[in-house]
């Protein structure tokens, strides 16, 4: 059984590598700090979960719906030729689902983005506008601190 929201925290590695955009019903939405790719990550707000099959049925369904919402918005916003959606967890054990909007000819095309080149953090002047663009596309409010 999934744990309540109160016990949930984003894994420190994800927190260090990403900017938080806000939350959907189930998932926190993060922006990977790599300007080479439009890259969002959904993290179900359930403590102690490392695999999709560990979520209760209702949360599994909610994850698929939220993932589809994010993928649809990213496809439109970034004119993606292909959406790469994956839950790997080989480095960060907390369940998280990557959503990468791919374009033919991007820095890693046609291979996967993992291990392709060196991440390029957003310039400070570009990060806030990218965050706001993604928040608006997903209808997210700024996260509460």
mmCIF file of C-alpha atoms in Angstrom:
data_model
loop_
_atom_site.group_PDB
_atom_site.id
_atom_site.type_symbol
_atom_site.label_atom_id
_atom_site.label_comp_id
_atom_site.label_asym_id
_atom_site.label_seq_id
_atom_site.Cartn_x
_atom_site.Cartn_y
_atom_site.Cartn_z
ATOM 1 C CA UNK A 1 0.000 0.000 0.000
ATOM 2 C CA UNK A 2 1.262 3.469 -0.854
ATOM 3 C CA UNK A 3 2.181 5.808 1.975
ATOM 4 C CA UNK A 4 0.360 9.139 2.565
ATOM 5 C CA UNK A 5 1.543 12.449 1.076
ATOM 6 C CA UNK A 6 2.989 13.624 4.414
ATOM 7 C CA UNK A 7 5.777 11.006 4.349
ATOM 8 C CA UNK A 8 6.776 11.842 0.783
ATOM 9 C CA UNK A 9 9.929 13.742 -0.178
ATOM 10 C CA UNK A 10 11.560 14.095 -3.591
ATOM 11 C CA UNK A 11 14.801 12.085 -3.675
ATOM 12 C CA UNK A 12 17.842 14.359 -3.045
ATOM 13 C CA UNK A 13 19.398 13.519 -6.443
ATOM 14 C CA UNK A 14 16.218 14.539 -8.279
ATOM 15 C CA UNK A 15 15.961 17.680 -6.161
ATOM 16 C CA UNK A 16 19.567 18.585 -7.044
ATOM 17 C CA UNK A 17 19.189 17.889 -10.784
ATOM 18 C CA UNK A 18 15.764 19.479 -11.303
ATOM 19 C CA UNK A 19 13.566 22.495 -10.678
ATOM 20 C CA UNK A 20 10.144 21.829 -9.199
ATOM 21 C CA UNK A 21 7.246 23.085 -11.335
ATOM 22 C CA UNK A 22 4.362 22.111 -9.070
ATOM 23 C CA UNK A 23 2.053 19.176 -8.494
ATOM 24 C CA UNK A 24 -0.734 17.340 -10.226
ATOM 25 C CA UNK A 25 -3.137 15.186 -8.209
ATOM 26 C CA UNK A 26 -0.638 12.322 -7.765
ATOM 27 C CA UNK A 27 2.707 13.534 -9.030
ATOM 28 C CA UNK A 28 5.177 16.302 -8.429
ATOM 29 C CA UNK A 29 6.352 17.736 -11.740
ATOM 30 C CA UNK A 30 10.055 18.489 -12.139
ATOM 31 C CA UNK A 31 12.075 20.101 -14.934
ATOM 32 C CA UNK A 32 15.410 18.404 -15.594
ATOM 33 C CA UNK A 33 18.140 21.034 -15.639
ATOM 34 C CA UNK A 34 19.478 20.103 -19.085
ATOM 35 C CA UNK A 35 18.747 22.728 -21.723
ATOM 36 C CA UNK A 36 19.541 20.332 -24.569
ATOM 37 C CA UNK A 37 16.180 18.600 -24.201
ATOM 38 C CA UNK A 38 12.662 19.536 -23.057
ATOM 39 C CA UNK A 39 12.573 17.081 -20.146
ATOM 40 C CA UNK A 40 9.996 16.780 -17.385
ATOM 41 C CA UNK A 41 9.835 14.177 -14.642
ATOM 42 C CA UNK A 42 6.766 12.969 -12.776
ATOM 43 C CA UNK A 43 7.317 11.727 -9.242
ATOM 44 C CA UNK A 44 4.317 10.039 -7.604
ATOM 45 C CA UNK A 45 3.891 11.505 -4.120
ATOM 46 C CA UNK A 46 4.089 8.154 -2.380
ATOM 47 C CA UNK A 47 6.890 7.233 0.007
ATOM 48 C CA UNK A 48 8.787 3.991 -0.373
ATOM 49 C CA UNK A 49 7.679 3.232 -3.935
ATOM 50 C CA UNK A 50 10.276 2.251 -6.544
ATOM 51 C CA UNK A 51 8.131 0.520 -9.198
ATOM 52 C CA UNK A 52 4.836 1.307 -10.930
ATOM 53 C CA UNK A 53 3.401 -2.091 -9.956
ATOM 54 C CA UNK A 54 3.851 -1.166 -6.263
ATOM 55 C CA UNK A 55 1.287 1.625 -6.575
ATOM 56 C CA UNK A 56 -2.304 0.816 -5.674
ATOM 57 C CA UNK A 57 -4.547 0.366 -8.724
ATOM 58 C CA UNK A 58 -6.075 3.849 -8.493
ATOM 59 C CA UNK A 59 -2.602 5.442 -8.342
ATOM 60 C CA UNK A 60 -1.441 3.372 -11.323
ATOM 61 C CA UNK A 61 -4.358 4.693 -13.362
ATOM 62 C CA UNK A 62 -3.768 8.255 -12.138
ATOM 63 C CA UNK A 63 -0.066 7.997 -13.110
ATOM 64 C CA UNK A 64 -0.951 6.924 -16.652
ATOM 65 C CA UNK A 65 -3.439 9.790 -16.960
ATOM 66 C CA UNK A 66 -0.993 12.369 -15.609
ATOM 67 C CA UNK A 67 1.786 10.985 -17.819
ATOM 68 C CA UNK A 68 -0.465 11.257 -20.860
ATOM 69 C CA UNK A 69 -1.400 14.826 -19.914
ATOM 70 C CA UNK A 70 2.277 15.798 -19.629
ATOM 71 C CA UNK A 71 3.260 14.009 -22.860
ATOM 72 C CA UNK A 72 0.400 15.654 -24.786
ATOM 73 C CA UNK A 73 1.303 19.123 -23.502
ATOM 74 C CA UNK A 74 5.009 18.632 -24.238
ATOM 75 C CA UNK A 75 4.319 17.331 -27.745
ATOM 76 C CA UNK A 76 2.341 20.463 -28.551
ATOM 77 C CA UNK A 77 4.569 22.928 -26.716
ATOM 78 C CA UNK A 78 7.882 21.659 -28.084
ATOM 79 C CA UNK A 79 6.682 20.290 -31.449
ATOM 80 C CA UNK A 80 8.054 16.875 -30.540
ATOM 81 C CA UNK A 81 8.591 14.296 -33.248
ATOM 82 C CA UNK A 82 8.641 11.590 -30.549
ATOM 83 C CA UNK A 83 8.007 11.473 -26.815
ATOM 84 C CA UNK A 84 10.372 9.283 -24.793
ATOM 85 C CA UNK A 85 8.618 8.202 -21.597
ATOM 86 C CA UNK A 86 10.507 5.923 -19.214
ATOM 87 C CA UNK A 87 10.747 4.824 -15.594
ATOM 88 C CA UNK A 88 14.312 3.573 -15.148
ATOM 89 C CA UNK A 89 15.337 4.033 -11.534
ATOM 90 C CA UNK A 90 18.813 2.561 -11.904
ATOM 91 C CA UNK A 91 20.459 5.569 -10.201
ATOM 92 C CA UNK A 92 17.544 7.046 -8.218
ATOM 93 C CA UNK A 93 15.468 4.300 -6.579
ATOM 94 C CA UNK A 94 12.394 6.503 -6.011
ATOM 95 C CA UNK A 95 9.727 5.936 -8.664
ATOM 96 C CA UNK A 96 9.935 8.716 -11.232
ATOM 97 C CA UNK A 97 8.888 8.850 -14.877
ATOM 98 C CA UNK A 98 10.939 10.776 -17.430
ATOM 99 C CA UNK A 99 9.171 12.606 -20.279
ATOM 100 C CA UNK A 100 11.584 13.836 -22.948
ATOM 101 C CA UNK A 101 10.327 15.673 -26.029
ATOM 102 C CA UNK A 102 12.558 14.496 -28.860
ATOM 103 C CA UNK A 103 13.187 16.125 -32.223
ATOM 104 C CA UNK A 104 14.819 14.492 -35.209
ATOM 105 C CA UNK A 105 18.409 15.738 -35.153
ATOM 106 C CA UNK A 106 18.511 16.700 -31.460
ATOM 107 C CA UNK A 107 21.766 16.252 -29.520
ATOM 108 C CA UNK A 108 21.156 12.532 -28.911
ATOM 109 C CA UNK A 109 18.974 11.543 -31.886
ATOM 110 C CA UNK A 110 18.146 8.746 -32.535
ATOM 111 C CA UNK A 111 19.679 7.255 -29.376
ATOM 112 C CA UNK A 112 18.482 7.690 -25.803
ATOM 113 C CA UNK A 113 19.284 10.881 -23.905
ATOM 114 C CA UNK A 114 20.846 9.004 -20.976
ATOM 115 C CA UNK A 115 24.623 9.092 -21.250
ATOM 116 C CA UNK A 116 24.541 11.162 -24.433
ATOM 117 C CA UNK A 117 27.034 14.003 -24.123
ATOM 118 C CA UNK A 118 27.285 16.331 -21.176
ATOM 119 C CA UNK A 119 24.221 17.955 -19.621
ATOM 120 C CA UNK A 120 23.982 21.691 -20.273
ATOM 121 C CA UNK A 121 22.298 23.458 -17.354
ATOM 122 C CA UNK A 122 19.892 26.241 -18.247
ATOM 123 C CA UNK A 123 21.347 29.718 -18.181
ATOM 124 C CA UNK A 124 19.906 31.596 -15.213
ATOM 125 C CA UNK A 125 18.086 33.918 -17.630
ATOM 126 C CA UNK A 126 16.484 30.962 -19.449
ATOM 127 C CA UNK A 127 15.437 28.802 -16.494
ATOM 128 C CA UNK A 128 12.599 30.940 -15.106
ATOM 129 C CA UNK A 129 10.951 31.454 -18.521
ATOM 130 C CA UNK A 130 11.142 27.686 -19.243
ATOM 131 C CA UNK A 131 9.595 26.923 -15.850
ATOM 132 C CA UNK A 132 6.757 29.375 -16.435
ATOM 133 C CA UNK A 133 6.163 28.086 -19.983
ATOM 134 C CA UNK A 134 5.821 24.519 -18.696
ATOM 135 C CA UNK A 135 3.676 25.539 -15.719
ATOM 136 C CA UNK A 136 1.300 27.409 -18.010
ATOM 137 C CA UNK A 137 1.067 24.486 -20.459
ATOM 138 C CA UNK A 138 0.172 22.127 -17.601
ATOM 139 C CA UNK A 139 -1.996 24.567 -15.632
ATOM 140 C CA UNK A 140 0.247 24.325 -12.565
ATOM 141 C CA UNK A 141 0.444 26.830 -9.748
ATOM 142 C CA UNK A 142 3.816 27.687 -8.242
ATOM 143 C CA UNK A 143 4.670 25.118 -5.541
ATOM 144 C CA UNK A 144 4.135 26.093 -1.899
ATOM 145 C CA UNK A 145 7.263 26.282 0.247
#
